[in-house]
């Protein structure tokens, strides 16, 4: 015997629309919060740097830690604001011929402290000296995030691999780690904004969950794309593809 469908239950289309509406509200709230926090944080950093210059040695270490944390927060806010500009079509690309090897080198240098702190081995192999037409700041930021991600999810004394090769029309940059890996069912979600691989309250890895979404936005802004291959317990490989001029 069948039962009549309850009129109190929402239609699937209504549920999907409501989830999408709440997601958009959440994204907008984060963007607005980032805008409001950036200016006072800039003033706080300026004050802390002045204190660093005049503080006695006994206070320097503590101030260094505070400045480091403030800079990390500023970087996250900058990511949010840049993403907002890209998605609103307000970011103006400043493209020029770029050596992909030099761009990767700049990204690696920004992660040098993390590489040394975890005693990681960086294995870089460049099979082609590609010149791409791109925005130096954006591409450096995208590669910086991929390398930072690989460092973050690598075990101490692990290996981070960077590979560059060229097809007929594409320059492919592959960044691999041998860390925790990503479950198959989550791989289609990791490029979505604010998605975290580890969603528990006690999650071990910090971040807003927008880094990979930002990398995808940057790749697409250059007419490219990004893909992931991963297996739990074996690590992940992210491949960013940028068209050759």
Coordinates of C-alpha atoms in Angstrom, one line a residue:
X1 CA 0.0 0.0 0.0
X2 CA 1.4 3.4 -1.0
X3 CA 1.5 6.4 1.3
X4 CA 0.7 9.9 0.1
X5 CA 3.6 12.2 -0.3
X6 CA 3.8 14.7 2.6
X7 CA 3.3 18.3 1.6
X8 CA 5.6 19.3 4.5
X9 CA 8.7 17.7 2.8
X10 CA 10.6 20.1 0.6
X11 CA 11.0 19.3 -3.1
X12 CA 14.5 18.3 -4.1
X13 CA 14.7 21.4 -6.3
X14 CA 13.8 23.6 -3.4
X15 CA 16.4 22.0 -1.1
X16 CA 19.1 22.4 -3.7
X17 CA 18.2 26.1 -4.3
X18 CA 18.3 26.7 -0.5
X19 CA 21.7 25.1 -0.1
X20 CA 23.0 27.2 -3.0
X21 CA 21.5 30.4 -1.5
X22 CA 23.1 29.6 1.9
X23 CA 26.4 28.9 0.2
X24 CA 26.3 32.3 -1.5
X25 CA 25.5 34.1 1.7
X26 CA 28.4 32.3 3.4
X27 CA 30.8 33.3 0.7
X28 CA 29.6 36.9 0.7
X29 CA 30.0 37.1 4.5
X30 CA 33.5 35.8 4.3
X31 CA 34.4 38.3 1.6
X32 CA 32.9 41.2 3.5
X33 CA 34.7 40.1 6.7
X34 CA 38.0 40.0 4.8
X35 CA 37.5 43.5 3.5
X36 CA 36.8 44.8 7.0
X37 CA 39.7 43.0 8.7
X38 CA 42.5 43.9 6.2
X39 CA 42.9 47.6 7.1
X40 CA 43.2 47.2 10.9
X41 CA 45.5 44.2 10.4
X42 CA 47.8 46.3 8.2
X43 CA 48.0 48.9 11.0
X44 CA 48.7 46.2 13.6
X45 CA 51.5 44.8 11.4
X46 CA 53.1 48.2 11.0
X47 CA 53.1 48.7 14.8
X48 CA 54.5 45.3 15.4
X49 CA 57.4 45.9 13.0
X50 CA 58.2 49.2 14.7
X51 CA 58.3 47.3 18.0
X52 CA 60.6 44.7 16.5
X53 CA 63.1 47.4 15.7
X54 CA 63.2 48.9 19.2
X55 CA 62.4 45.9 21.4
X56 CA 65.1 44.4 23.6
X57 CA 66.4 40.9 22.6
X58 CA 64.4 39.3 25.4
X59 CA 61.2 40.3 23.6
X60 CA 62.3 39.7 20.0
X61 CA 61.4 36.0 19.8
X62 CA 57.9 36.6 21.1
X63 CA 57.4 39.5 18.7
X64 CA 58.7 37.4 15.8
X65 CA 56.0 34.8 16.5
X66 CA 53.3 37.4 16.7
X67 CA 54.4 39.0 13.4
X68 CA 54.6 35.6 11.7
X69 CA 51.0 34.7 12.7
X70 CA 49.8 38.2 11.7
X71 CA 51.4 37.8 8.2
X72 CA 49.8 34.3 7.9
X73 CA 46.4 35.9 8.6
X74 CA 47.1 38.7 6.1
X75 CA 48.0 36.1 3.4
X76 CA 44.6 34.4 4.0
X77 CA 42.7 37.7 3.8
X78 CA 44.7 38.6 0.6
X79 CA 43.6 35.2 -0.9
X80 CA 39.9 36.0 -0.2
X81 CA 40.1 39.5 -1.6
X82 CA 42.0 38.3 -4.8
X83 CA 39.4 35.5 -5.3
X84 CA 36.6 38.1 -5.0
X85 CA 38.3 40.3 -7.6
X86 CA 38.8 37.4 -10.0
X87 CA 35.3 36.0 -9.7
X88 CA 33.8 39.5 -10.1
X89 CA 35.9 40.1 -13.2
X90 CA 37.6 43.1 -11.6
X91 CA 41.2 41.9 -11.7
X92 CA 43.1 43.3 -14.6
X93 CA 45.7 40.8 -15.9
X94 CA 49.2 42.2 -16.5
X95 CA 50.6 39.6 -18.9
X96 CA 54.1 39.3 -20.2
X97 CA 56.4 36.5 -21.4
X98 CA 57.4 34.5 -18.3
X99 CA 59.9 31.7 -17.8
X100 CA 58.0 29.0 -16.0
X101 CA 61.2 27.7 -14.4
X102 CA 62.0 31.1 -12.9
X103 CA 58.4 31.5 -11.7
X104 CA 58.5 28.1 -10.0
X105 CA 61.9 29.2 -8.4
X106 CA 60.3 32.3 -6.9
X107 CA 57.5 30.2 -5.5
X108 CA 59.9 27.7 -4.0
X109 CA 61.9 30.5 -2.3
X110 CA 58.7 31.6 -0.5
X111 CA 58.3 28.1 0.9
X112 CA 62.0 27.6 1.8
X113 CA 61.4 28.0 5.6
X114 CA 58.7 25.3 5.5
X115 CA 60.8 23.0 3.4
X116 CA 63.7 23.3 5.8
X117 CA 61.5 23.1 8.9
X118 CA 60.1 19.7 7.9
X119 CA 63.5 18.6 6.5
X120 CA 61.8 17.9 3.1
X121 CA 63.6 17.0 -0.1
X122 CA 62.6 19.1 -3.1
X123 CA 63.0 17.1 -6.3
X124 CA 62.6 19.4 -9.3
X125 CA 62.9 18.3 -13.0
X126 CA 62.3 20.6 -15.9
X127 CA 62.1 18.9 -19.2
X128 CA 61.4 22.1 -21.2
X129 CA 62.3 25.7 -20.7
X130 CA 58.8 27.0 -21.4
X131 CA 58.0 30.6 -21.8
X132 CA 54.3 31.3 -21.1
X133 CA 52.3 34.4 -21.5
X134 CA 50.9 35.2 -18.1
X135 CA 50.5 37.5 -15.1
X136 CA 53.6 37.1 -13.0
X137 CA 52.0 37.8 -9.6
X138 CA 49.0 35.4 -10.2
X139 CA 51.1 32.5 -11.6
X140 CA 53.6 32.8 -8.8
X141 CA 50.8 32.8 -6.3
X142 CA 49.2 29.7 -7.8
X143 CA 52.5 27.7 -7.9
X144 CA 53.3 28.9 -4.4
X145 CA 50.1 27.5 -3.1
X146 CA 50.6 24.1 -4.9
X147 CA 54.1 23.8 -3.4
X148 CA 52.9 25.0 0.1
X149 CA 50.1 22.4 -0.1
X150 CA 52.5 19.7 -0.9
X151 CA 54.8 20.7 2.0
X152 CA 51.8 20.9 4.4
X153 CA 50.5 17.4 3.7
X154 CA 54.0 15.8 3.4
X155 CA 55.4 13.9 6.4
X156 CA 58.6 15.2 7.9
X157 CA 61.7 14.2 5.8
X158 CA 59.4 13.5 2.9
X159 CA 59.8 14.3 -0.8
X160 CA 58.0 17.1 -2.8
X161 CA 58.3 16.6 -6.5
X162 CA 58.0 19.4 -9.1
X163 CA 57.9 18.4 -12.8
X164 CA 57.6 20.6 -15.9
X165 CA 57.0 19.3 -19.4
X166 CA 55.4 20.6 -22.5
X167 CA 52.9 19.1 -24.9
X168 CA 52.2 20.8 -28.3
X169 CA 50.1 23.6 -26.9
X170 CA 50.4 23.3 -23.2
X171 CA 53.0 23.7 -20.4
X172 CA 52.2 21.2 -17.6
X173 CA 53.5 21.8 -14.1
X174 CA 53.0 18.8 -11.7
X175 CA 53.5 19.1 -8.0
X176 CA 53.4 15.9 -6.0
X177 CA 53.6 14.9 -2.4
X178 CA 53.7 11.5 -0.7
X179 CA 51.4 12.5 2.2
X180 CA 47.9 11.6 3.4
X181 CA 46.2 11.6 0.0
X182 CA 42.6 12.5 -0.8
X183 CA 39.7 10.1 -0.9
X184 CA 38.2 9.5 -4.3
X185 CA 34.8 10.8 -3.3
X186 CA 36.3 14.1 -2.2
X187 CA 38.5 14.8 -5.2
X188 CA 35.6 16.4 -7.2
X189 CA 35.0 18.8 -4.3
X190 CA 38.5 20.0 -3.4
X191 CA 38.5 22.9 -6.0
X192 CA 35.2 24.2 -4.5
X193 CA 35.4 27.3 -2.2
X194 CA 35.8 26.7 1.5
X195 CA 36.0 22.9 1.1
X196 CA 38.3 21.2 3.6
X197 CA 39.7 17.7 3.2
X198 CA 39.5 17.3 7.0
X199 CA 36.3 18.9 8.2
X200 CA 36.4 17.8 11.9
X201 CA 36.7 20.3 14.7
X202 CA 40.1 18.9 15.6
X203 CA 41.5 19.1 12.1
X204 CA 45.3 19.2 11.9
X205 CA 45.7 21.4 8.9
X206 CA 44.9 25.1 9.0
X207 CA 43.5 27.2 6.2
X208 CA 40.3 28.6 4.8
X209 CA 39.8 26.0 2.1
X210 CA 40.0 28.5 -0.8
X211 CA 43.6 28.0 -1.9
X212 CA 42.8 25.3 -4.6
X213 CA 39.7 27.2 -5.7
X214 CA 42.0 30.2 -6.2
X215 CA 44.5 28.2 -8.1
X216 CA 41.8 26.9 -10.4
X217 CA 40.5 30.5 -10.9
X218 CA 44.1 31.7 -11.8
X219 CA 44.6 28.8 -14.2
X220 CA 41.3 29.4 -15.9
X221 CA 42.0 33.2 -16.1
X222 CA 45.0 32.2 -18.3
X223 CA 43.0 29.8 -20.4
X224 CA 44.3 26.8 -18.5
X225 CA 43.1 24.2 -16.1
X226 CA 44.1 22.1 -13.1
X227 CA 43.6 18.4 -12.3
X228 CA 44.3 16.1 -9.3
X229 CA 45.3 12.5 -9.0
X230 CA 45.4 11.1 -5.5
X231 CA 45.2 7.9 -3.4
X232 CA 44.7 7.8 0.3
X233 CA 48.0 7.0 2.1
X234 CA 50.1 7.5 -1.1
X235 CA 49.9 11.2 -1.7
X236 CA 48.6 13.6 -4.4
X237 CA 49.7 15.1 -7.7
X238 CA 48.3 18.4 -8.9
X239 CA 48.8 19.3 -12.5
X240 CA 48.3 22.9 -13.7
X241 CA 48.2 23.3 -17.5
X242 CA 48.8 26.7 -19.1
X243 CA 48.6 27.3 -22.9
X244 CA 51.8 28.1 -24.6
X245 CA 51.9 31.3 -26.7

